[in-house]
Amino acid sequence: MATTATKPDPLAPRTRVLGVPVHACPDALAAALSLQERGGGQIVTLNAEMTMAAKANPALGAAIEAAQLVIPDGSGVVWALGRQGLRIRRSPGIELAYRLLEVAAERGWRVALVGASPAVMDAVSARLAERLPRLQVVFKAHGYQPPEAWPELERQLLVARPDLALVALGVPRQETWIQNLNGRSGGLWMGVGGSFDVWAGIKKRAPRWMGALQIEWLFRLVQEPARWRRMLALPAFAWAVLRQG
Ligand code: UDP
């Protein structure tokens, strides 16, 4: 059960960026698998935008605080860790999520997929069935259900006992929703943001060269201009980290 998984992971020392916990993971997959072996828990993929959101939103902050594994997903968080003398590579959440699906297919884990639009959920299910034919999906639900549908869906999800649940409901909802359920179930529970949209071919990931130049945020802004307000958190994050010295 998740309660047995609160021991610090030897593979990933826990530190803080602007007061928000993060594990300095040299190998996010190894850390996730080690967590799974110890009964599972919640995995959060932390970036700069989310760090600032956690400081402003106590429910999100509490969910990240309680998560068993917080991986540095985002060049801003990796940069802030570097200023603490911790040199690690970033671990994109979308890549960890896909690696976990591959492991799930190999090991016969029970998998749950929650979130994204009905069309994206259909497309992702079809793609995964094609690419990972041995994947055992025991539960799936899109993320635009009416509020009254959720309690019954949550009950069915817990009855399905997933070893791995990927949840694409967006930040902060996916983190707080997982935190509510995680205490009542074993397995790995991970918020994956827009990953299903990327796997369905609806959104694109930034090209590698933009990642190398640390300007993935620019790609995201061009693809989703409506995010501009949320993205003001990025300079605020950099300023707060620099001010800390
Ligand atoms: N989403 C959902 N239900 C909602 C709101 C959003 O299922 O009520 C999905 C949305 O379709 C998308 C994901 O949540 O697949 C959020 O993606 P985004 O890139 O915005 O992630 P974030 O940056 O918030 O982590």
PDB file of C-alpha atoms and ligand atoms in Angstrom:
ATOM      1  CA  MET A   1       0.000   0.000   0.000  1.00  0.00           C
ATOM      2  CA  ALA A   2       1.061   3.602  -0.527  1.00  0.00           C
ATOM      3  CA  THR A   3       1.608   4.101   3.210  1.00  0.00           C
ATOM      4  CA  THR A   4       4.598   1.721   3.135  1.00  0.00           C
ATOM      5  CA  ALA A   5       6.182   3.772   0.362  1.00  0.00           C
ATOM      6  CA  THR A   6       7.031   6.933   2.297  1.00  0.00           C
ATOM      7  CA  LYS A   7      10.669   5.923   2.967  1.00  0.00           C
ATOM      8  CA  PRO A   8      13.124   8.104   1.036  1.00  0.00           C
ATOM      9  CA  ASP A   9      14.182   6.517  -2.215  1.00  0.00           C
ATOM     10  CA  PRO A  10      17.908   5.711  -2.101  1.00  0.00           C
ATOM     11  CA  LEU A  11      18.117   6.431  -5.824  1.00  0.00           C
ATOM     12  CA  ALA A  12      16.693   9.909  -5.498  1.00  0.00           C
ATOM     13  CA  PRO A  13      17.653  12.255  -2.635  1.00  0.00           C
ATOM     14  CA  ARG A  14      14.838  14.658  -1.802  1.00  0.00           C
ATOM     15  CA  THR A  15      15.598  18.364  -1.845  1.00  0.00           C
ATOM     16  CA  ARG A  16      13.529  21.514  -2.407  1.00  0.00           C
ATOM     17  CA  VAL A  17      13.191  24.170  -5.086  1.00  0.00           C
ATOM     18  CA  LEU A  18      11.548  27.357  -3.751  1.00  0.00           C
ATOM     19  CA  GLY A  19      10.240  25.266  -0.880  1.00  0.00           C
ATOM     20  CA  VAL A  20       8.615  22.649  -3.134  1.00  0.00           C
ATOM     21  CA  PRO A  21       9.972  19.096  -2.738  1.00  0.00           C
ATOM     22  CA  VAL A  22      11.733  17.390  -5.627  1.00  0.00           C
ATOM     23  CA  HIS A  23      13.834  14.233  -5.864  1.00  0.00           C
ATOM     24  CA  ALA A  24      17.180  14.779  -7.568  1.00  0.00           C
ATOM     25  CA  CYS A  25      16.644  11.685  -9.719  1.00  0.00           C
ATOM     26  CA  PRO A  26      19.594  10.505 -11.778  1.00  0.00           C
ATOM     27  CA  ASP A  27      17.292   7.850 -13.249  1.00  0.00           C
ATOM     28  CA  ALA A  28      13.553   8.530 -13.022  1.00  0.00           C
ATOM     29  CA  LEU A  29      12.546   5.109 -14.346  1.00  0.00           C
ATOM     30  CA  ALA A  30      14.685   3.295 -11.763  1.00  0.00           C
ATOM     31  CA  ALA A  31      13.209   5.480  -9.010  1.00  0.00           C
ATOM     32  CA  ALA A  32       9.646   4.777 -10.232  1.00  0.00           C
ATOM     33  CA  LEU A  33      10.280   1.024 -10.407  1.00  0.00           C
ATOM     34  CA  SER A  34      11.779   1.057  -6.941  1.00  0.00           C
ATOM     35  CA  LEU A  35       8.661   2.869  -5.698  1.00  0.00           C
ATOM     36  CA  GLN A  36       6.467   0.293  -7.403  1.00  0.00           C
ATOM     37  CA  GLU A  37       8.341  -2.531  -5.675  1.00  0.00           C
ATOM     38  CA  ARG A  38       7.690  -0.857  -2.337  1.00  0.00           C
ATOM     39  CA  GLY A  39       3.926  -0.798  -2.897  1.00  0.00           C
ATOM     40  CA  GLY A  40       3.521   2.200  -5.209  1.00  0.00           C
ATOM     41  CA  GLY A  41       2.489   5.799  -4.667  1.00  0.00           C
ATOM     42  CA  GLN A  42       2.085   9.114  -6.437  1.00  0.00           C
ATOM     43  CA  ILE A  43       4.580  10.407  -9.001  1.00  0.00           C
ATOM     44  CA  VAL A  44       4.585  14.147  -9.737  1.00  0.00           C
ATOM     45  CA  THR A  45       6.531  15.613 -12.645  1.00  0.00           C
ATOM     46  CA  LEU A  46       7.620  19.059 -11.512  1.00  0.00           C
ATOM     47  CA  ASN A  47       8.352  22.021 -13.762  1.00  0.00           C
ATOM     48  CA  ALA A  48       8.789  25.723 -13.081  1.00  0.00           C
ATOM     49  CA  GLU A  49       5.159  26.619 -13.821  1.00  0.00           C
ATOM     50  CA  MET A  50       3.962  23.957 -11.400  1.00  0.00           C
ATOM     51  CA  THR A  51       6.419  25.056  -8.709  1.00  0.00           C
ATOM     52  CA  MET A  52       4.945  28.560  -8.806  1.00  0.00           C
ATOM     53  CA  ALA A  53       1.383  27.150  -8.912  1.00  0.00           C
ATOM     54  CA  ALA A  54       2.164  25.030  -5.835  1.00  0.00           C
ATOM     55  CA  LYS A  55       3.235  28.110  -3.912  1.00  0.00           C
ATOM     56  CA  ALA A  56      -0.050  29.853  -4.775  1.00  0.00           C
ATOM     57  CA  ASN A  57      -2.389  26.844  -4.409  1.00  0.00           C
ATOM     58  CA  PRO A  58      -2.263  25.097  -1.004  1.00  0.00           C
ATOM     59  CA  ALA A  59      -4.102  21.971  -2.265  1.00  0.00           C
ATOM     60  CA  LEU A  60      -1.542  21.480  -5.043  1.00  0.00           C
ATOM     61  CA  GLY A  61       1.306  22.212  -2.619  1.00  0.00           C
ATOM     62  CA  ALA A  62      -0.032  19.590  -0.201  1.00  0.00           C
ATOM     63  CA  ALA A  63      -0.401  16.993  -2.969  1.00  0.00           C
ATOM     64  CA  ILE A  64       3.207  17.507  -4.089  1.00  0.00           C
ATOM     65  CA  GLU A  65       4.398  17.434  -0.466  1.00  0.00           C
ATOM     66  CA  ALA A  66       2.655  14.091   0.055  1.00  0.00           C
ATOM     67  CA  ALA A  67       3.761  12.551  -3.266  1.00  0.00           C
ATOM     68  CA  GLN A  68       6.205   9.665  -2.913  1.00  0.00           C
ATOM     69  CA  LEU A  69       8.254  10.683  -5.964  1.00  0.00           C
ATOM     70  CA  VAL A  70       8.637  14.145  -7.539  1.00  0.00           C
ATOM     71  CA  ILE A  71      10.761  14.039 -10.657  1.00  0.00           C
ATOM     72  CA  PRO A  72      12.390  17.125 -12.194  1.00  0.00           C
ATOM     73  CA  ASP A  73      10.571  17.545 -15.512  1.00  0.00           C
ATOM     74  CA  GLY A  74      11.518  20.924 -16.904  1.00  0.00           C
ATOM     75  CA  SER A  75      14.741  22.732 -17.579  1.00  0.00           C
ATOM     76  CA  GLY A  76      13.876  25.459 -15.036  1.00  0.00           C
ATOM     77  CA  VAL A  77      13.780  22.980 -12.152  1.00  0.00           C
ATOM     78  CA  VAL A  78      16.985  21.293 -13.377  1.00  0.00           C
ATOM     79  CA  TRP A  79      18.660  24.724 -13.552  1.00  0.00           C
ATOM     80  CA  ALA A  80      17.517  25.548  -9.988  1.00  0.00           C
ATOM     81  CA  LEU A  81      18.898  22.185  -8.769  1.00  0.00           C
ATOM     82  CA  GLY A  82      22.181  22.940 -10.561  1.00  0.00           C
ATOM     83  CA  ARG A  83      22.472  26.140  -8.487  1.00  0.00           C
ATOM     84  CA  GLN A  84      22.348  23.858  -5.415  1.00  0.00           C
ATOM     85  CA  GLY A  85      25.252  21.844  -6.842  1.00  0.00           C
ATOM     86  CA  LEU A  86      22.999  18.956  -7.968  1.00  0.00           C
ATOM     87  CA  ARG A  87      23.834  18.195 -11.577  1.00  0.00           C
ATOM     88  CA  ILE A  88      21.152  15.983 -13.075  1.00  0.00           C
ATOM     89  CA  ARG A  89      19.453  15.615 -16.432  1.00  0.00           C
ATOM     90  CA  ARG A  90      15.806  16.514 -16.817  1.00  0.00           C
ATOM     91  CA  SER A  91      13.343  13.618 -16.890  1.00  0.00           C
ATOM     92  CA  PRO A  92      10.459  14.488 -19.198  1.00  0.00           C
ATOM     93  CA  GLY A  93       7.254  13.111 -17.671  1.00  0.00           C
ATOM     94  CA  ILE A  94       5.930  12.029 -21.069  1.00  0.00           C
ATOM     95  CA  GLU A  95       8.991   9.801 -21.572  1.00  0.00           C
ATOM     96  CA  LEU A  96       8.776   8.272 -18.097  1.00  0.00           C
ATOM     97  CA  ALA A  97       5.047   7.586 -18.623  1.00  0.00           C
ATOM     98  CA  TYR A  98       5.722   5.773 -21.892  1.00  0.00           C
ATOM     99  CA  ARG A  99       8.606   3.748 -20.423  1.00  0.00           C
ATOM    100  CA  LEU A 100       6.296   2.704 -17.586  1.00  0.00           C
ATOM    101  CA  LEU A 101       3.708   1.547 -20.145  1.00  0.00           C
ATOM    102  CA  GLU A 102       6.406  -0.562 -21.831  1.00  0.00           C
ATOM    103  CA  VAL A 103       7.340  -2.103 -18.483  1.00  0.00           C
ATOM    104  CA  ALA A 104       3.620  -2.656 -17.778  1.00  0.00           C
ATOM    105  CA  ALA A 105       3.246  -4.529 -21.075  1.00  0.00           C
ATOM    106  CA  GLU A 106       6.342  -6.665 -20.354  1.00  0.00           C
ATOM    107  CA  ARG A 107       5.372  -7.489 -16.795  1.00  0.00           C
ATOM    108  CA  GLY A 108       1.604  -7.858 -17.210  1.00  0.00           C
ATOM    109  CA  TRP A 109       0.732  -4.877 -15.002  1.00  0.00           C
ATOM    110  CA  ARG A 110      -2.875  -3.737 -14.830  1.00  0.00           C
ATOM    111  CA  VAL A 111      -3.101  -0.249 -16.377  1.00  0.00           C
ATOM    112  CA  ALA A 112      -5.657   2.554 -15.996  1.00  0.00           C
ATOM    113  CA  LEU A 113      -5.901   5.550 -18.323  1.00  0.00           C
ATOM    114  CA  VAL A 114      -7.868   8.594 -17.151  1.00  0.00           C
ATOM    115  CA  GLY A 115      -8.384  12.004 -18.736  1.00  0.00           C
ATOM    116  CA  ALA A 116      -8.183  13.947 -22.018  1.00  0.00           C
ATOM    117  CA  SER A 117     -11.064  14.403 -24.454  1.00  0.00           C
ATOM    118  CA  PRO A 118     -13.167  11.405 -25.565  1.00  0.00           C
ATOM    119  CA  ALA A 119     -11.582  11.540 -29.061  1.00  0.00           C
ATOM    120  CA  VAL A 120      -8.046  11.649 -27.627  1.00  0.00           C
ATOM    121  CA  MET A 121      -8.798   8.767 -25.241  1.00  0.00           C
ATOM    122  CA  ASP A 122     -10.073   6.664 -28.177  1.00  0.00           C
ATOM    123  CA  ALA A 123      -7.031   7.518 -30.298  1.00  0.00           C
ATOM    124  CA  VAL A 124      -4.573   6.818 -27.460  1.00  0.00           C
ATOM    125  CA  SER A 125      -6.238   3.487 -26.629  1.00  0.00           C
ATOM    126  CA  ALA A 126      -6.039   2.444 -30.285  1.00  0.00           C
ATOM    127  CA  ARG A 127      -2.385   3.508 -30.630  1.00  0.00           C
ATOM    128  CA  LEU A 128      -1.327   1.767 -27.452  1.00  0.00           C
ATOM    129  CA  ALA A 129      -3.142  -1.428 -28.470  1.00  0.00           C
ATOM    130  CA  GLU A 130      -1.201  -1.319 -31.747  1.00  0.00           C
ATOM    131  CA  ARG A 131       2.221  -0.496 -30.285  1.00  0.00           C
ATOM    132  CA  LEU A 132       2.017  -2.464 -27.053  1.00  0.00           C
ATOM    133  CA  PRO A 133      -0.322  -5.354 -27.881  1.00  0.00           C
ATOM    134  CA  ARG A 134       0.318  -7.050 -24.527  1.00  0.00           C
ATOM    135  CA  LEU A 135      -0.709  -3.979 -22.536  1.00  0.00           C
ATOM    136  CA  GLN A 136      -3.526  -4.840 -20.154  1.00  0.00           C
ATOM    137  CA  VAL A 137      -5.794  -1.781 -19.854  1.00  0.00           C
ATOM    138  CA  VAL A 138      -8.226  -2.578 -17.044  1.00  0.00           C
ATOM    139  CA  PHE A 139      -9.877   0.840 -16.815  1.00  0.00           C
ATOM    140  CA  LYS A 140     -10.236   3.928 -18.971  1.00  0.00           C
ATOM    141  CA  ALA A 141     -12.300   7.090 -18.698  1.00  0.00           C
ATOM    142  CA  HIS A 142     -12.018  10.401 -20.550  1.00  0.00           C
ATOM    143  CA  GLY A 143     -11.654  13.601 -18.558  1.00  0.00           C
ATOM    144  CA  TYR A 144     -14.818  15.480 -19.465  1.00  0.00           C
ATOM    145  CA  GLN A 145     -17.345  13.527 -17.394  1.00  0.00           C
ATOM    146  CA  PRO A 146     -20.126  15.416 -15.583  1.00  0.00           C
ATOM    147  CA  PRO A 147     -19.282  15.998 -11.897  1.00  0.00           C
ATOM    148  CA  GLU A 148     -21.891  13.470 -10.719  1.00  0.00           C
ATOM    149  CA  ALA A 149     -20.222  10.673 -12.752  1.00  0.00           C
ATOM    150  CA  TRP A 150     -16.878  10.856 -10.922  1.00  0.00           C
ATOM    151  CA  PRO A 151     -17.680   9.075  -7.618  1.00  0.00           C
ATOM    152  CA  GLU A 152     -18.856   5.938  -9.462  1.00  0.00           C
ATOM    153  CA  LEU A 153     -15.885   6.080 -11.886  1.00  0.00           C
ATOM    154  CA  GLU A 154     -13.497   6.386  -8.945  1.00  0.00           C
ATOM    155  CA  ARG A 155     -15.126   3.381  -7.274  1.00  0.00           C
ATOM    156  CA  GLN A 156     -14.759   1.303 -10.464  1.00  0.00           C
ATOM    157  CA  LEU A 157     -11.173   2.452 -10.858  1.00  0.00           C
ATOM    158  CA  LEU A 158     -10.244   1.323  -7.341  1.00  0.00           C
ATOM    159  CA  VAL A 159     -12.023  -2.008  -7.884  1.00  0.00           C
ATOM    160  CA  ALA A 160      -9.922  -2.478 -11.065  1.00  0.00           C
ATOM    161  CA  ARG A 161      -6.749  -2.353  -8.848  1.00  0.00           C
ATOM    162  CA  PRO A 162      -4.360  -0.788 -11.388  1.00  0.00           C
ATOM    163  CA  ASP A 163      -0.611  -1.306 -10.982  1.00  0.00           C
ATOM    164  CA  LEU A 164      -0.145   1.857 -13.050  1.00  0.00           C
ATOM    165  CA  ALA A 165      -2.635   4.723 -13.465  1.00  0.00           C
ATOM    166  CA  LEU A 166      -1.823   7.563 -15.881  1.00  0.00           C
ATOM    167  CA  VAL A 167      -4.001  10.618 -15.292  1.00  0.00           C
ATOM    168  CA  ALA A 168      -4.313  13.436 -17.857  1.00  0.00           C
ATOM    169  CA  LEU A 169      -6.583  15.988 -16.183  1.00  0.00           C
ATOM    170  CA  GLY A 170      -4.166  18.949 -16.199  1.00  0.00           C
ATOM    171  CA  VAL A 171      -2.422  20.663 -13.286  1.00  0.00           C
ATOM    172  CA  PRO A 172      -3.533  21.032 -10.466  1.00  0.00           C
ATOM    173  CA  ARG A 173      -6.578  18.797 -10.800  1.00  0.00           C
ATOM    174  CA  GLN A 174      -4.701  15.613 -11.701  1.00  0.00           C
ATOM    175  CA  GLU A 175      -2.373  15.954  -8.677  1.00  0.00           C
ATOM    176  CA  THR A 176      -5.123  16.622  -6.121  1.00  0.00           C
ATOM    177  CA  TRP A 177      -7.395  13.949  -7.637  1.00  0.00           C
ATOM    178  CA  ILE A 178      -4.615  11.366  -7.484  1.00  0.00           C
ATOM    179  CA  GLN A 179      -3.758  12.332  -3.930  1.00  0.00           C
ATOM    180  CA  ASN A 180      -7.350  11.598  -2.896  1.00  0.00           C
ATOM    181  CA  LEU A 181      -7.287   8.124  -4.451  1.00  0.00           C
ATOM    182  CA  ASN A 182      -3.656   7.140  -3.912  1.00  0.00           C
ATOM    183  CA  GLY A 183      -4.086   6.600  -0.184  1.00  0.00           C
ATOM    184  CA  ARG A 184      -6.803   4.034  -0.902  1.00  0.00           C
ATOM    185  CA  SER A 185      -4.879   1.958  -3.451  1.00  0.00           C
ATOM    186  CA  GLY A 186      -1.489   0.461  -4.295  1.00  0.00           C
ATOM    187  CA  GLY A 187       0.232   0.890  -7.651  1.00  0.00           C
ATOM    188  CA  LEU A 188       1.860   3.862  -9.324  1.00  0.00           C
ATOM    189  CA  TRP A 189      -0.283   6.948  -9.963  1.00  0.00           C
ATOM    190  CA  MET A 190       1.093   9.636 -12.223  1.00  0.00           C
ATOM    191  CA  GLY A 191      -0.256  12.925 -13.608  1.00  0.00           C
ATOM    192  CA  VAL A 192       0.709  13.173 -17.278  1.00  0.00           C
ATOM    193  CA  GLY A 193      -0.745  16.574 -18.359  1.00  0.00           C
ATOM    194  CA  GLY A 194      -0.936  16.804 -22.137  1.00  0.00           C
ATOM    195  CA  SER A 195       0.854  13.483 -22.852  1.00  0.00           C
ATOM    196  CA  PHE A 196      -2.264  11.750 -24.216  1.00  0.00           C
ATOM    197  CA  ASP A 197      -2.765  14.670 -26.658  1.00  0.00           C
ATOM    198  CA  VAL A 198       0.810  14.183 -27.888  1.00  0.00           C
ATOM    199  CA  TRP A 199       0.433  10.387 -28.211  1.00  0.00           C
ATOM    200  CA  ALA A 200      -2.845  10.923 -30.084  1.00  0.00           C
ATOM    201  CA  GLY A 201      -1.011  13.219 -32.522  1.00  0.00           C
ATOM    202  CA  ILE A 202      -3.073  16.293 -31.578  1.00  0.00           C
ATOM    203  CA  LYS A 203      -0.223  18.204 -29.956  1.00  0.00           C
ATOM    204  CA  LYS A 204       3.448  18.090 -30.801  1.00  0.00           C
ATOM    205  CA  ARG A 205       6.473  17.980 -28.527  1.00  0.00           C
ATOM    206  CA  ALA A 206       9.119  20.639 -29.021  1.00  0.00           C
ATOM    207  CA  PRO A 207      11.981  19.541 -31.290  1.00  0.00           C
ATOM    208  CA  ARG A 208      15.132  18.329 -29.524  1.00  0.00           C
ATOM    209  CA  TRP A 209      17.181  21.381 -30.511  1.00  0.00           C
ATOM    210  CA  MET A 210      14.706  23.626 -28.666  1.00  0.00           C
ATOM    211  CA  GLY A 211      15.094  21.415 -25.610  1.00  0.00           C
ATOM    212  CA  ALA A 212      18.861  21.734 -25.863  1.00  0.00           C
ATOM    213  CA  LEU A 213      18.557  25.530 -25.993  1.00  0.00           C
ATOM    214  CA  GLN A 214      16.077  25.422 -23.096  1.00  0.00           C
ATOM    215  CA  ILE A 215      13.375  27.193 -25.112  1.00  0.00           C
ATOM    216  CA  GLU A 216      10.708  24.495 -25.131  1.00  0.00           C
ATOM    217  CA  TRP A 217       8.453  27.021 -23.433  1.00  0.00           C
ATOM    218  CA  LEU A 218       8.545  29.097 -26.642  1.00  0.00           C
ATOM    219  CA  PHE A 219       7.319  26.146 -28.704  1.00  0.00           C
ATOM    220  CA  ARG A 220       4.510  25.573 -26.230  1.00  0.00           C
ATOM    221  CA  LEU A 221       3.508  29.244 -26.347  1.00  0.00           C
ATOM    222  CA  VAL A 222       3.313  29.229 -30.153  1.00  0.00           C
ATOM    223  CA  GLN A 223       1.276  25.994 -30.136  1.00  0.00           C
ATOM    224  CA  GLU A 224      -1.028  27.113 -27.319  1.00  0.00           C
ATOM    225  CA  PRO A 225      -1.074  30.949 -27.227  1.00  0.00           C
ATOM    226  CA  ALA A 226      -3.828  30.865 -24.589  1.00  0.00           C
ATOM    227  CA  ARG A 227      -1.179  29.694 -22.100  1.00  0.00           C
ATOM    228  CA  TRP A 228       0.591  33.069 -22.088  1.00  0.00           C
ATOM    229  CA  ARG A 229      -0.844  34.112 -18.732  1.00  0.00           C
ATOM    230  CA  ARG A 230       0.171  30.839 -17.045  1.00  0.00           C
ATOM    231  CA  MET A 231       3.611  31.165 -18.572  1.00  0.00           C
ATOM    232  CA  LEU A 232       4.286  34.460 -16.805  1.00  0.00           C
ATOM    233  CA  ALA A 233       5.162  32.094 -13.953  1.00  0.00           C
ATOM    234  CA  LEU A 234       8.422  31.243 -15.770  1.00  0.00           C
ATOM    235  CA  PRO A 235      10.221  34.608 -15.368  1.00  0.00           C
ATOM    236  CA  ALA A 236       8.749  34.835 -11.852  1.00  0.00           C
ATOM    237  CA  PHE A 237      10.282  31.411 -11.078  1.00  0.00           C
ATOM    238  CA  ALA A 238      13.701  32.400 -12.458  1.00  0.00           C
ATOM    239  CA  TRP A 239      13.650  35.662 -10.512  1.00  0.00           C
ATOM    240  CA  ALA A 240      12.681  33.895  -7.260  1.00  0.00           C
ATOM    241  CA  VAL A 241      15.474  31.301  -7.690  1.00  0.00           C
ATOM    242  CA  LEU A 242      18.075  33.992  -8.454  1.00  0.00           C
ATOM    243  CA  ARG A 243      16.958  36.081  -5.479  1.00  0.00           C
ATOM    244  CA  GLN A 244      17.514  33.072  -3.211  1.00  0.00           C
ATOM    245  CA  GLY A 245      21.182  33.234  -4.184  1.00  0.00           C
TER     246      GLY A 245
HETATM  247  N1  UDP B   1      -8.368  17.758 -19.397  1.00  0.00           N
HETATM  248  C1  UDP B   1      -9.377  16.889 -19.041  1.00  0.00           C
HETATM  249  N2  UDP B   1     -10.460  17.374 -18.375  1.00  0.00           N
HETATM  250  C2  UDP B   1     -10.576  18.692 -18.040  1.00  0.00           C
HETATM  251  C3  UDP B   1      -9.519  19.575 -18.376  1.00  0.00           C
HETATM  252  C4  UDP B   1      -8.414  19.073 -19.071  1.00  0.00           C
HETATM  253  O1  UDP B   1      -9.303  15.700 -19.324  1.00  0.00           O
HETATM  254  O2  UDP B   1     -11.580  19.063 -17.423  1.00  0.00           O
HETATM  255  C5  UDP B   1      -7.215  17.223 -20.137  1.00  0.00           C
HETATM  256  C6  UDP B   1      -6.932  17.907 -21.445  1.00  0.00           C
HETATM  257  O3  UDP B   1      -7.800  17.418 -22.459  1.00  0.00           O
HETATM  258  C7  UDP B   1      -5.474  17.543 -21.662  1.00  0.00           C
HETATM  259  C8  UDP B   1      -4.933  17.493 -20.237  1.00  0.00           C
HETATM  260  O4  UDP B   1      -6.063  17.412 -19.382  1.00  0.00           O
HETATM  261  O5  UDP B   1      -5.381  16.271 -22.248  1.00  0.00           O
HETATM  262  C9  UDP B   1      -4.159  18.734 -19.789  1.00  0.00           C
HETATM  263  O6  UDP B   1      -3.172  19.039 -20.669  1.00  0.00           O
HETATM  264  P1  UDP B   1      -2.228  20.303 -20.466  1.00  0.00           P
HETATM  265  O7  UDP B   1      -1.245  20.289 -21.571  1.00  0.00           O
HETATM  266  O8  UDP B   1      -3.035  21.554 -20.263  1.00  0.00           O
HETATM  267  O9  UDP B   1      -1.525  19.888 -19.111  1.00  0.00           O
HETATM  268  P2  UDP B   1      -0.914  20.742 -17.950  1.00  0.00           P
HETATM  269  O10 UDP B   1       0.032  21.718 -18.558  1.00  0.00           O
HETATM  270  O11 UDP B   1      -2.052  21.407 -17.244  1.00  0.00           O
HETATM  271  O12 UDP B   1      -0.255  19.699 -17.121  1.00  0.00           O
END
